[in-house]
Coordinates of C-alpha atoms (C1' of nucleotides) in Angstrom, one line a residue:
Chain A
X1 CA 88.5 -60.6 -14.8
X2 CA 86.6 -57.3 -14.9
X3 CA 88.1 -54.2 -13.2
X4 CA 86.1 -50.8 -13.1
X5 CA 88.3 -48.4 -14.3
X6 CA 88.6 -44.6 -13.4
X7 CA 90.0 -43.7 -16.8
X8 CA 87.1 -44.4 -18.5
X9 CA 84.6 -45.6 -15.7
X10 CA 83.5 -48.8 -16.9
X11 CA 84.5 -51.9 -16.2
X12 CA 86.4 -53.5 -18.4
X13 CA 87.8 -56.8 -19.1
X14 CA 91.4 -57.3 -17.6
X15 CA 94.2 -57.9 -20.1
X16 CA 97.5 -57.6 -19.5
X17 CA 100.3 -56.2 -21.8
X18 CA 102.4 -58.8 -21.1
X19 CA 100.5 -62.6 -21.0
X20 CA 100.6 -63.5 -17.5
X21 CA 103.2 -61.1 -15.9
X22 CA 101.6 -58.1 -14.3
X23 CA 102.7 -54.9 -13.3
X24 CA 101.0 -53.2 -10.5
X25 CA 101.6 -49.6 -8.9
X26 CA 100.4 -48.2 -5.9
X27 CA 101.4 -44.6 -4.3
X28 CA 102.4 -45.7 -1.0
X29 CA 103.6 -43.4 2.2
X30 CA 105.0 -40.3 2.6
X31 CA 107.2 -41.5 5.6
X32 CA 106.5 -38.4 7.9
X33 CA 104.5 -39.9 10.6
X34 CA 102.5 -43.5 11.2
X35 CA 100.1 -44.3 8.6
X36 CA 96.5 -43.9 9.4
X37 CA 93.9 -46.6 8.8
X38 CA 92.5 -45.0 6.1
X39 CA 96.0 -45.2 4.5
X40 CA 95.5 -49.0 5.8
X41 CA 92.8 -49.5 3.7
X42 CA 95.0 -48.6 0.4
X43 CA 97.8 -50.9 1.8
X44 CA 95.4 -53.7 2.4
X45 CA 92.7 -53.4 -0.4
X46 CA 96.0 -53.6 -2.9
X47 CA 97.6 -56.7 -1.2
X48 CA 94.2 -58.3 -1.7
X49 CA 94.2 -57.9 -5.0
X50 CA 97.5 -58.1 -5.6
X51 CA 97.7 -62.2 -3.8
X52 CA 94.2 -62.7 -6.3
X53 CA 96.2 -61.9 -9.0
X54 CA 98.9 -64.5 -7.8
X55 CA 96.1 -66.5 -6.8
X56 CA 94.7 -67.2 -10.5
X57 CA 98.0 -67.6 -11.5
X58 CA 99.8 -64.1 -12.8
X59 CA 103.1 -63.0 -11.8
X60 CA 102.5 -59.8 -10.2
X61 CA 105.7 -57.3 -10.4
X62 CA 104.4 -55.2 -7.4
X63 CA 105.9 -51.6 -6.7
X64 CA 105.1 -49.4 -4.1
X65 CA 107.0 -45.9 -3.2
X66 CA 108.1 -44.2 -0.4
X67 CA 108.2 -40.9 -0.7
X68 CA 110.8 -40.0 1.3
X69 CA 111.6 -36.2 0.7
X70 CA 108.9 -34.3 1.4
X71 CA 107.6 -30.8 2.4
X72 CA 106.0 -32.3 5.9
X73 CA 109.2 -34.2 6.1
X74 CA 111.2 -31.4 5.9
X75 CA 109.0 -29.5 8.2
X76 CA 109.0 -32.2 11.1
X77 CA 112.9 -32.5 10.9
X78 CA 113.1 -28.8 11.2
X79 CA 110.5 -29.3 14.4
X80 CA 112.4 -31.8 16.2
X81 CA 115.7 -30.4 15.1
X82 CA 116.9 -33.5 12.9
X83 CA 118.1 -34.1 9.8
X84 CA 114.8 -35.2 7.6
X85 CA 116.2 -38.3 6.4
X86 CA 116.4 -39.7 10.4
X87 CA 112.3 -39.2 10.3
X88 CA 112.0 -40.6 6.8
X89 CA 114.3 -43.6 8.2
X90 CA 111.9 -43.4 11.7
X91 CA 108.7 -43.9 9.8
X92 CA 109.9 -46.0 6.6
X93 CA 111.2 -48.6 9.3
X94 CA 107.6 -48.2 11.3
X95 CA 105.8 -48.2 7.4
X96 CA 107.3 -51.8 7.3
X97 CA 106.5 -53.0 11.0
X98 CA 102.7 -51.9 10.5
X99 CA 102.1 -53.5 7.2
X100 CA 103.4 -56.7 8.2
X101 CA 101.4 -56.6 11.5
X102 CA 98.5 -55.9 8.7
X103 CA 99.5 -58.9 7.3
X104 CA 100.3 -57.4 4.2
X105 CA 102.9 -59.3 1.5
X106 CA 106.1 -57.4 1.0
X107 CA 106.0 -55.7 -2.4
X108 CA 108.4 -56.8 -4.8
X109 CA 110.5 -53.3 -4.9
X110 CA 109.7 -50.3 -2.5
X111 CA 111.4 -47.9 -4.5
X112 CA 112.4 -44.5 -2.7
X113 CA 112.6 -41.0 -3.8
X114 CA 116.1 -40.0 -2.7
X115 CA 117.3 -43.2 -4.1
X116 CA 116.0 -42.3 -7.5
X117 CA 117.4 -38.5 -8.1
X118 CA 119.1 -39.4 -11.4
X119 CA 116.0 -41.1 -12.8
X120 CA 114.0 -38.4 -11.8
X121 CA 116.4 -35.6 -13.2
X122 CA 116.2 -37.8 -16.4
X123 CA 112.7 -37.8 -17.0
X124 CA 112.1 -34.0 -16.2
X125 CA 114.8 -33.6 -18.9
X126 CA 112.9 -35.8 -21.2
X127 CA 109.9 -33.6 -20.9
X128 CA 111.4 -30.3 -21.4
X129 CA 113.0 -31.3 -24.1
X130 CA 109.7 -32.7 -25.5
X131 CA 108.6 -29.1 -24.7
X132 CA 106.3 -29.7 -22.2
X133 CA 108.0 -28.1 -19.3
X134 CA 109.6 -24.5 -18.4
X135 CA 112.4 -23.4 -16.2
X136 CA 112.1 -20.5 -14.2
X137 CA 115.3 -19.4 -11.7
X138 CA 115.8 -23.2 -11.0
X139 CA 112.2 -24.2 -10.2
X140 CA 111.2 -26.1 -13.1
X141 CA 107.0 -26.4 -14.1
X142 CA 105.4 -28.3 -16.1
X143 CA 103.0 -26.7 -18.6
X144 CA 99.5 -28.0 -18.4
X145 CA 98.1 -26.4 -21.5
X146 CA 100.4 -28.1 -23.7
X147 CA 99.1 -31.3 -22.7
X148 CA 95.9 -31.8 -24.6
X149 CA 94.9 -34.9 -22.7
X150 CA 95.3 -33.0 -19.1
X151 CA 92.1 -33.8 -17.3
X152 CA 91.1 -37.3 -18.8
X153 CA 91.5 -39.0 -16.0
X154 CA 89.6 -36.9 -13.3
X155 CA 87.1 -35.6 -16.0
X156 CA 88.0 -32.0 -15.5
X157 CA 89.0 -29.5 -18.2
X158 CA 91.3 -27.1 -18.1
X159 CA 89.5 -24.1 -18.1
X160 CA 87.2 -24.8 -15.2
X161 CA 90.2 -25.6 -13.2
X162 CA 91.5 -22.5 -14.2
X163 CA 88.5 -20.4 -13.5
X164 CA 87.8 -22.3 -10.2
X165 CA 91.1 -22.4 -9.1
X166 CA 91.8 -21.0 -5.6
X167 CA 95.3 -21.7 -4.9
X168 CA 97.2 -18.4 -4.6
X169 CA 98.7 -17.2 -7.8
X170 CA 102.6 -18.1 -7.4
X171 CA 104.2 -15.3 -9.7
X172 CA 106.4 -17.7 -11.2
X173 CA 104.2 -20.1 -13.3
X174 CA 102.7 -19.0 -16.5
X175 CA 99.6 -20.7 -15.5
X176 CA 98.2 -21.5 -11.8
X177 CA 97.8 -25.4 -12.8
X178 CA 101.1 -25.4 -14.1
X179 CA 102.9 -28.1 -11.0
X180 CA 106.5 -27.9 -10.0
X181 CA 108.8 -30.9 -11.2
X182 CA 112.2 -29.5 -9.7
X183 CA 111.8 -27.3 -6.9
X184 CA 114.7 -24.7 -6.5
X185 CA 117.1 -25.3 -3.0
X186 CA 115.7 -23.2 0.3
X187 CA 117.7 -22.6 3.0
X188 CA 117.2 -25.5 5.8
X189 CA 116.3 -27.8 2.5
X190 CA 117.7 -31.3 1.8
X191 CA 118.7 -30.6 -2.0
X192 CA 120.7 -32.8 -4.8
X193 CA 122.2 -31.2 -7.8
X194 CA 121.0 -30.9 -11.2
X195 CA 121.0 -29.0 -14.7
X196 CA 118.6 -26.6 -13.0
X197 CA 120.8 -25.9 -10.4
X198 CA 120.8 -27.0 -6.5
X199 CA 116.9 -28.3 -5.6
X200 CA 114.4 -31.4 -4.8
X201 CA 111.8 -33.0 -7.0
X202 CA 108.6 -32.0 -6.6
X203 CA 105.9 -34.2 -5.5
X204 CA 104.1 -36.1 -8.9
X205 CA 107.5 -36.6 -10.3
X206 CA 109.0 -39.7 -8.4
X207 CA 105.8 -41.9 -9.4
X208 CA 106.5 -41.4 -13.0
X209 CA 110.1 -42.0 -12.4
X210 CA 109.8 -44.9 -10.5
X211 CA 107.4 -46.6 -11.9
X212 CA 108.8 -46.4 -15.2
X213 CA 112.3 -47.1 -14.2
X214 CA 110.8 -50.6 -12.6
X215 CA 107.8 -51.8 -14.5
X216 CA 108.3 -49.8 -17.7
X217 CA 106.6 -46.9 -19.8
X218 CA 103.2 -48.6 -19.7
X219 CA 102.1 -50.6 -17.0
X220 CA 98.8 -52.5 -16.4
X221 CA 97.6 -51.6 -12.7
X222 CA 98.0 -48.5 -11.4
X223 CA 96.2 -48.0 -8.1
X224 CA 95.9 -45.2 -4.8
X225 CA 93.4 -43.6 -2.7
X226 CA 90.4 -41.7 -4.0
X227 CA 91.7 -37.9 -3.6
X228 CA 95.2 -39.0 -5.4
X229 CA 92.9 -38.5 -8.9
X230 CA 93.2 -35.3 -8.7
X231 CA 96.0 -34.0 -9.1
X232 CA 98.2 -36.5 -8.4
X233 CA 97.3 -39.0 -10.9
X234 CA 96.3 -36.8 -13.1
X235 CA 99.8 -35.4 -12.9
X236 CA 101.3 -38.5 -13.3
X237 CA 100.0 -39.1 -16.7
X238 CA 101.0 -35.8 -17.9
X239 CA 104.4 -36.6 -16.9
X240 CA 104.9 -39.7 -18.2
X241 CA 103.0 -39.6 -21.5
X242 CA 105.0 -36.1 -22.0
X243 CA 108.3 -37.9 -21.4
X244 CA 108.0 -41.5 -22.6
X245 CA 105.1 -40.6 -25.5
X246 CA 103.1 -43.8 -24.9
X247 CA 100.2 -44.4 -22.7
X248 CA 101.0 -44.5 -19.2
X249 CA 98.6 -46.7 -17.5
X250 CA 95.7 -49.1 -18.8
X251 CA 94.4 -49.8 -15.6
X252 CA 93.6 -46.9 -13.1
X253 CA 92.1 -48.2 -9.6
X254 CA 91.0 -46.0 -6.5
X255 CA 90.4 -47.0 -3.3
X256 CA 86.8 -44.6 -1.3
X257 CA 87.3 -43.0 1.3
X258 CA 87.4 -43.7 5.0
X259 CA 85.0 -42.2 7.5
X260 CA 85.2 -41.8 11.2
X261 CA 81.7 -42.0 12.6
X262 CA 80.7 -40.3 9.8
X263 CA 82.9 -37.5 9.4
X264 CA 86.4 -36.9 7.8
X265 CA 89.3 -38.7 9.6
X266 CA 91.4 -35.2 10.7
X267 CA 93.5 -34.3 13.7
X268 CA 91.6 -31.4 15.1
X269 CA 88.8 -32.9 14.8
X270 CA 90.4 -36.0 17.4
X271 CA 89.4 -39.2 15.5
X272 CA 92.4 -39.6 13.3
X273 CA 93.9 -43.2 14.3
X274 CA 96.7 -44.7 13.3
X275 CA 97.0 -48.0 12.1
X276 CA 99.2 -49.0 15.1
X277 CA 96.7 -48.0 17.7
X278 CA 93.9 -49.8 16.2
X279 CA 95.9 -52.7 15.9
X280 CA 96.5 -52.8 19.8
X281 CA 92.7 -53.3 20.2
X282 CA 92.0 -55.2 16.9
X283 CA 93.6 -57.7 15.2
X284 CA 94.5 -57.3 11.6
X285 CA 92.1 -60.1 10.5
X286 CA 89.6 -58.2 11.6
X287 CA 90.1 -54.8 10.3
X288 CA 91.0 -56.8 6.8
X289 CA 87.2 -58.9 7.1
X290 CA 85.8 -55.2 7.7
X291 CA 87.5 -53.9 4.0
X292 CA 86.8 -57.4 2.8
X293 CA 83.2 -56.6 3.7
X294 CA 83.0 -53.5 1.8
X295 CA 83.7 -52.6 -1.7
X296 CA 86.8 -51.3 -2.4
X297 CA 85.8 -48.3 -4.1
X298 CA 82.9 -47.1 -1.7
X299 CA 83.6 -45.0 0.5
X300 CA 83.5 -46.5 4.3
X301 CA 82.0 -45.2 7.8
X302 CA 84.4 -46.6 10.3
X303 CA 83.5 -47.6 13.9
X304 CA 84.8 -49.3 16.6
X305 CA 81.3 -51.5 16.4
X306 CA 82.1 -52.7 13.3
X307 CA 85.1 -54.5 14.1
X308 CA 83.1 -55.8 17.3
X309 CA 81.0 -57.7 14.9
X310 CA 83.9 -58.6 12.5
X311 CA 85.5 -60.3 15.6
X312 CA 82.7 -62.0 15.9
X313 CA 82.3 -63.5 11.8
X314 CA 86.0 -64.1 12.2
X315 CA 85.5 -66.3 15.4
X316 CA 83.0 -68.5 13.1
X317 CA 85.4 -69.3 11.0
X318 CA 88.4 -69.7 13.2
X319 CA 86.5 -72.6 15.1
X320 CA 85.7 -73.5 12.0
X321 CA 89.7 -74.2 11.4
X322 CA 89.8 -75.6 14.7
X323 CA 87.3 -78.3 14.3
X324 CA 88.9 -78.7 10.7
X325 CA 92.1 -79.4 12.3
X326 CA 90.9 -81.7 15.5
X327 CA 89.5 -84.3 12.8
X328 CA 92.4 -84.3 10.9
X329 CA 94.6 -84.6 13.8
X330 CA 92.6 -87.6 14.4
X331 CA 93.9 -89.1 10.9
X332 CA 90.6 -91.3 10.4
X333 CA 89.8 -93.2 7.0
X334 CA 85.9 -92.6 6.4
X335 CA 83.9 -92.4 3.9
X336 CA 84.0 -88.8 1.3
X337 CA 80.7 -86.7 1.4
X338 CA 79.2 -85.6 -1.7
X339 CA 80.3 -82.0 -1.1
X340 CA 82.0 -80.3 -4.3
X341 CA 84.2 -77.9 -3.0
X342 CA 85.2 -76.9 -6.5
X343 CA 81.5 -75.5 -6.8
X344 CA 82.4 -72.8 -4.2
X345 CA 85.8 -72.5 -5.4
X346 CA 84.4 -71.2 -9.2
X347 CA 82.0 -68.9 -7.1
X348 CA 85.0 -67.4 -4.9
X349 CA 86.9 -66.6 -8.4
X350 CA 83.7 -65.0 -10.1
X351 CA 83.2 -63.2 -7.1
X352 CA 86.3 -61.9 -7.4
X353 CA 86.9 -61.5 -11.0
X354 CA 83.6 -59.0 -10.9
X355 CA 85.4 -56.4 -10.3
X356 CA 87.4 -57.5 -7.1
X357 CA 84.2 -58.1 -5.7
X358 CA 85.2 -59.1 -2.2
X359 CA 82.0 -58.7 -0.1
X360 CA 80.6 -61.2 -2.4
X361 CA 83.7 -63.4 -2.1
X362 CA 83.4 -63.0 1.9
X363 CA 79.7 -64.2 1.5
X364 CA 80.9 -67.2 -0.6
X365 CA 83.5 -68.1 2.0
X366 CA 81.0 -67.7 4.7
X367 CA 78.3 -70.2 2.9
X368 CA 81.2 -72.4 2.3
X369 CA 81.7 -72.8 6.3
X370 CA 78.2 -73.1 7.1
X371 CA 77.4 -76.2 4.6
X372 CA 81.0 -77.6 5.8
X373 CA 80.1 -77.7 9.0
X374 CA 76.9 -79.0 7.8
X375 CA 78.2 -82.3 6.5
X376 CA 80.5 -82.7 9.3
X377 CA 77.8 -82.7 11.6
X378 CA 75.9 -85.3 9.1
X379 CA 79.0 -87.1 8.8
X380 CA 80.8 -88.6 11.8
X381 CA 82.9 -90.7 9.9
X382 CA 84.9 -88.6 7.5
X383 CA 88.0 -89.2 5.6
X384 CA 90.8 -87.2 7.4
X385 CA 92.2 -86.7 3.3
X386 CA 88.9 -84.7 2.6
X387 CA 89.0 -82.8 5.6
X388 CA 92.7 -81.2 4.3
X389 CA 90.7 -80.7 1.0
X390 CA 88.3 -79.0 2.7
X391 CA 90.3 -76.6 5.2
X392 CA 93.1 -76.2 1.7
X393 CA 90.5 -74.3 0.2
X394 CA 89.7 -72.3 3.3
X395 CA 92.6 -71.3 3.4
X396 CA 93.8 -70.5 -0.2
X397 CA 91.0 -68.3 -0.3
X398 CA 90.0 -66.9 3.3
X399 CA 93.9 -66.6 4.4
X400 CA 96.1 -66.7 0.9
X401 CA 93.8 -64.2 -0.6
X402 CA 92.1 -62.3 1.9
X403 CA 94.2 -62.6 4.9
X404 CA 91.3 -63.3 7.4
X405 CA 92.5 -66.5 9.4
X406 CA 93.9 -65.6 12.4
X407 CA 97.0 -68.0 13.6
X408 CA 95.0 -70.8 15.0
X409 CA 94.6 -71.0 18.5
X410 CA 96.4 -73.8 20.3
X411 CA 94.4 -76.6 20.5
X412 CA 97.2 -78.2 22.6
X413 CA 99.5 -76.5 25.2
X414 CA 103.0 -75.9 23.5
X415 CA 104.2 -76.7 27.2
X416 CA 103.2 -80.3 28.0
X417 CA 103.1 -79.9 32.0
X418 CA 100.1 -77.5 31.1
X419 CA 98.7 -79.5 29.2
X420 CA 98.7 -82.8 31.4
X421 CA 97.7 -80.6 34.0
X422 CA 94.8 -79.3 31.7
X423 CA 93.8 -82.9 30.9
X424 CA 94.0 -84.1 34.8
X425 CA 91.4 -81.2 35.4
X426 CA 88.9 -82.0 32.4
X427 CA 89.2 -85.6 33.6
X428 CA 88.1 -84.6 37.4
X429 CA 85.0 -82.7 35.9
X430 CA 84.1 -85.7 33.7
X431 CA 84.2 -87.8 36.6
X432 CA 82.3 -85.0 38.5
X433 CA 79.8 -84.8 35.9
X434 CA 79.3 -88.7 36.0
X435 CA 78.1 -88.1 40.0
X436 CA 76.5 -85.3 39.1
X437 CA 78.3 -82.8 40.9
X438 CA 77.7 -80.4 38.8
X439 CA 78.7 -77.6 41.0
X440 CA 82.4 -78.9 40.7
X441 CA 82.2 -79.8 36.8
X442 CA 80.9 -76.0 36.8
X443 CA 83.7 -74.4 38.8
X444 CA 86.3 -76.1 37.1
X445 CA 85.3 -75.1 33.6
X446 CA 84.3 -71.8 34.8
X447 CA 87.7 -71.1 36.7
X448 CA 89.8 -72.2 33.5
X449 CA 87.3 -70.1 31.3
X450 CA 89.1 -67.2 33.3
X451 CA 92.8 -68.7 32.3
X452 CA 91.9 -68.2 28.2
X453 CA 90.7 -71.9 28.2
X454 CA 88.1 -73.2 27.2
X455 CA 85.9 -76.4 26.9
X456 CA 84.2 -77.7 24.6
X457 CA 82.2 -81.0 24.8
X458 CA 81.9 -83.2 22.1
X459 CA 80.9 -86.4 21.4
X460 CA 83.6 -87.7 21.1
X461 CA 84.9 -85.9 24.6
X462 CA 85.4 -82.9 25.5
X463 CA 88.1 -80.6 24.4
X464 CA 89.9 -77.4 24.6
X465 CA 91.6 -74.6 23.2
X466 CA 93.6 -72.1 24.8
X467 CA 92.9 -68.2 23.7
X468 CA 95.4 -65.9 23.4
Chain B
rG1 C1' 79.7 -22.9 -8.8
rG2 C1' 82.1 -27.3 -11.8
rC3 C1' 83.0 -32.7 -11.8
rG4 C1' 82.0 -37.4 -9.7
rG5 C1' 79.7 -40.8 -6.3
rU6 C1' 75.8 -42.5 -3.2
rG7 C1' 70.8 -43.5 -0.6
rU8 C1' 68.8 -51.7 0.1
rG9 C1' 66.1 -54.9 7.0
rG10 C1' 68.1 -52.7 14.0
rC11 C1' 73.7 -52.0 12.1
rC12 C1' 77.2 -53.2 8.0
rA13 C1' 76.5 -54.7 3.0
rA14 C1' 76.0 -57.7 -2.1
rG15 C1' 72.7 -57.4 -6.1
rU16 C1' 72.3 -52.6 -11.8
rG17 C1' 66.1 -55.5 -16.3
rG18 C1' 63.1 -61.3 -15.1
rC19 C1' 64.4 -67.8 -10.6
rU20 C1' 62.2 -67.3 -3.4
rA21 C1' 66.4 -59.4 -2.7
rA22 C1' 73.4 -62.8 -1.0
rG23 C1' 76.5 -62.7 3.3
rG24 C1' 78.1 -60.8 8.3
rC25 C1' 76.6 -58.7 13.1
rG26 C1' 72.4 -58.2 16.3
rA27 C1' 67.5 -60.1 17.9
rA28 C1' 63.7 -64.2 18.8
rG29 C1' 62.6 -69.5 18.8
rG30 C1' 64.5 -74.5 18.2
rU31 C1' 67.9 -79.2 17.8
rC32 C1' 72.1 -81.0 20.8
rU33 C1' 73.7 -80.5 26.2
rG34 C1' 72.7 -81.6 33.4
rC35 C1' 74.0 -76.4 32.1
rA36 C1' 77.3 -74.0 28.9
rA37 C1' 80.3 -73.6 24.5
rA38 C1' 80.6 -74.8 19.5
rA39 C1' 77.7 -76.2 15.3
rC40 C1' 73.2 -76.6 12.7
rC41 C1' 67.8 -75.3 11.7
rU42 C1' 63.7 -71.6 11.7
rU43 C1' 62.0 -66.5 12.0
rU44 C1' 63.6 -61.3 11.3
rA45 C1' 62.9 -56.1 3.9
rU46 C1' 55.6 -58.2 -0.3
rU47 C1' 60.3 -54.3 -0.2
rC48 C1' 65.1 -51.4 -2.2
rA49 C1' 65.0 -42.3 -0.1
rU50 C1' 60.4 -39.9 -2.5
rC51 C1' 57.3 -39.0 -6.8
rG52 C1' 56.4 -39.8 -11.8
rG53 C1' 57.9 -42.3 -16.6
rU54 C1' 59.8 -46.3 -20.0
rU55 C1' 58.8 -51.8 -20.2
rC56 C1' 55.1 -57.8 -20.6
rG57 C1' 58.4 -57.1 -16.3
rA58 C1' 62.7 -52.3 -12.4
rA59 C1' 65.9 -52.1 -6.3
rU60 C1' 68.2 -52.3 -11.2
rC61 C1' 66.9 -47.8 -17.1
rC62 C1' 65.0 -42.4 -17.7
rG63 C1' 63.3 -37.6 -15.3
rA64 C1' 62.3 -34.7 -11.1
rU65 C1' 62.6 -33.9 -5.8
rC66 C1' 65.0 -34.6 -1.1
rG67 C1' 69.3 -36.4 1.8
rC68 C1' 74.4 -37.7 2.3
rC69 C1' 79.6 -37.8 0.6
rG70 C1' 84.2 -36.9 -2.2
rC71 C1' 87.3 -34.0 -5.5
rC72 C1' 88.2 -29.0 -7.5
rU73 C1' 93.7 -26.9 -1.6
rC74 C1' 101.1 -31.6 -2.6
rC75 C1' 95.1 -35.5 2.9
rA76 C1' 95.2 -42.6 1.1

RNA sequence: GGCGGUGUGGCCAAGUGGCUAAGGCGAAGGUCUGCAAAACCUUUAUUCAUCGGUUCGAAUCCGAUCGCCGCCUCCA
């Protein structure tokens, strides 16, 4: 598996430290408000690859953070009058509702900032004494310049930033780069104790905390959204090769950027949505075909028309499922078509191992459906045990990897008075359609159209399904 | 200004040196059907922003031009 790396911006051929146990990092919320579905794309992009990973077999240690003390925290709770941790607690519990309406796995440890104040104190220790950080009346910096590698990751150097930099000179740093890793107690503050006095961590500090307290001082996958490079990342690795003295991360992934009809998602500008209120008009299969569709790294112009005609991919390969299941429902010996499902399989994984290429693996699925469908329209008489083979792969791939199966529609009523009643009426309009009276066959189907159900006539007799 | 990315059919989008330029949506026609629906088939880019160059051969490499975007501000 090939992975284009930001470190060195290539792609380069995936080998993990450890054999086949992975460990995987991605900067995850700062729980001040409902996520956005550009932070949706992170979240989902990251689960993808994360369940590929599983899927060709690794163990994937998964970690993602809450930050959960936080300048916009702190400035909401002072808004609505509350202590900060009740709107870190608000939105952590809504962080967990949306991704799992996203369909996103749970990671293996969501690790959180104010649970992590004595690893955090411990590693800012470790890289003062390593003489890479300075304390100044209880705010504690670290100091870029004495980090030779500061800038590998972004491609900046120091002196450019320095020259170009346009953040106000704060009087206490030696150098304007320079990035707080304690931040001194303020009146109104949450604040924990430490060697530098009362204060908080700053914001770079946790991920290098965190992520070395549960996946260790190197780690294979670290991933986040495209403006975390700088300086967040870049931070990072100045942290944690300052404190731990070994390479931080082989594996640096970022996620592009997500439009709004073609300009920046932003509040003032009124087309910021949150994930929660697309999800009342979407479903998550569809917004996770649309990411699917794209790659990754790319940046993406989101419209509502896109996931219009998502919808309508997804609808081809939910009837798809449908039909899948109606034959094996059915439980028919017959003969098995020379169809080689492992063909598509190897073209789904080198699809994916290209660099996570999932709009290639989408069109893989996609041509997979359309020959299947194919031979079941050639082949009347199919083995029920070849149909399962068929639909397993479906949905290792389509719904294990890339979450795009939505549940399957009922092709029975769970209640069975509807569904006698739904039977007696297809049976009047069969017998109507044997007189011809069209008109009635018509209104019937018509008028159930209208209750979410719909008929489908086979040749084998008709059918129906009931939409949510 | 510095760094990075990008420009492929009506829309989205894969492809980064060589078979007929994937796939989805849309559009047109067809098979099936009383009509639908579903499914399948056919058509829909002699062409990959523009101009030049390298090469036997380029959407793919190089140069220039134009356009768009991101980061350099604790925004995913």
């Amino acid at each position: 598996m090939f992975l284009y790396n930001t470190l060195t911006n290539k792609k380069e051929e995936f080998v993990p430290i450890n054999d086949k146990n992975v460990t995987m990092y991605v900067c995850g919320p700062t729980v001040y408000d409902y996520f956005h579905i550009g932070n949706a794309r992170s979240f989902i992009m990251s689960d993808i690859l994360r369940k590929y990973l599983e899927y060709k077999g690794y163990n994937v240690t998964f970690a993602m953070n809450l930050t959960d003390v936080d300048d916009k925290i702190i400035k909401k709770a002072n808004a609505q009058g509350v202590d900060s941790n009740v709107i870190a607690k608000r939105y952590s519990e809504a962080f967990f509702e949306d991704i799992e309406k996203l369909k996103v796995k749970k990671a293996t440890i969501y690790p959180k900032a104010t649970e992590h104040i004595k690893e955090i104190i411990d590693i800012i220790q470790k890289i003062q004494d390593n003489g890479y950080a300075y304390n100044i009346d209880g705010n504690v910096f670290f100091d870029v310049v004495k980090f030779k590698d500061y800038g590998k990751l972004s491609g900046k150097n120091i002196d450019d930033l320095i020259s170009g930099a346009r953040i106000e000179i704060n009087e206490e740093k030696t150098n304007p780069l320079d990035f707080a890793l304690w931040k001194k107690a303020k009146p109104g503050e949450p604040y924990w104790e430490s060697p530098w006095g009362n204060g908080r961590p700053g914001w770079h500090i946790e991920c290098s905390a965190m992520s070395t307290k549960h996946l260790g001082e190197t780690i294979d996958i670290h991933a986040g959204g495209n403006d975390l490079i700088f300086p967040h990342h870049e931070n990072e690795i100045a942290q944690s090769e300052c404190a731990n003295n070994k390479k931080f991360v082989n594996y640096w992934l970022h996620f592009g950027f997500l439009n709004i009809n073609d300009e920046k998602m932003s509040k003032s500008l009124g087309n910021f949505f949150t994930a929660r209120d697309i999800l009342k008009t979407y479903s998550a299969e569809s917004i996770r075909l649309l990411f699917s569709q794209s790659n990754y790294g790319s940046p993406l112009n989101f419209k509502s028309e896109l996931l219009d005609a998502t919808q309508k991919g997804l609808d081809k390969i939910n009837n798809f499922i449908i039909r899948l299941d109606e034959i094996i429902l059915l439980n028919k010996s017959g003969i098995t078509p020379a169809f080689v499902i492992e063909d598509y399989k190897k073209q789904f994984a080198e699809a994916m191992d290209d660099d996570f290429n999932t709009p290639k693996a989408v069109a893989v699925i996609f041509d997979f459906v359309r020959d299947a469908n194919k031979v079941l329209d050639e082949n009347p008489a199919i083995s029920s045990e070849f149909v399962k083979e068929i639909k397993s792969f479906v949905y290792n791939t389509a719904e294990g990897v890339l979450g795009i199966i939505a549940p399957v529609k009922e092709i029975k009523a769970d209640n069975t008075l509807t569904d006698k009643l739904i039977e007696m009426l297809i049976q009047l309009r069969t017998n109507a359609k044997l007189e011809k009276n069209y008109k009635l066959s018509d209104t019937i189907r018509l008028e159930l159209d209208k209750l979410g159900i719909v008929l489908q006539d086979t040749k084998t007799g008709t059918t129906f399904k009931i939409n949510s």
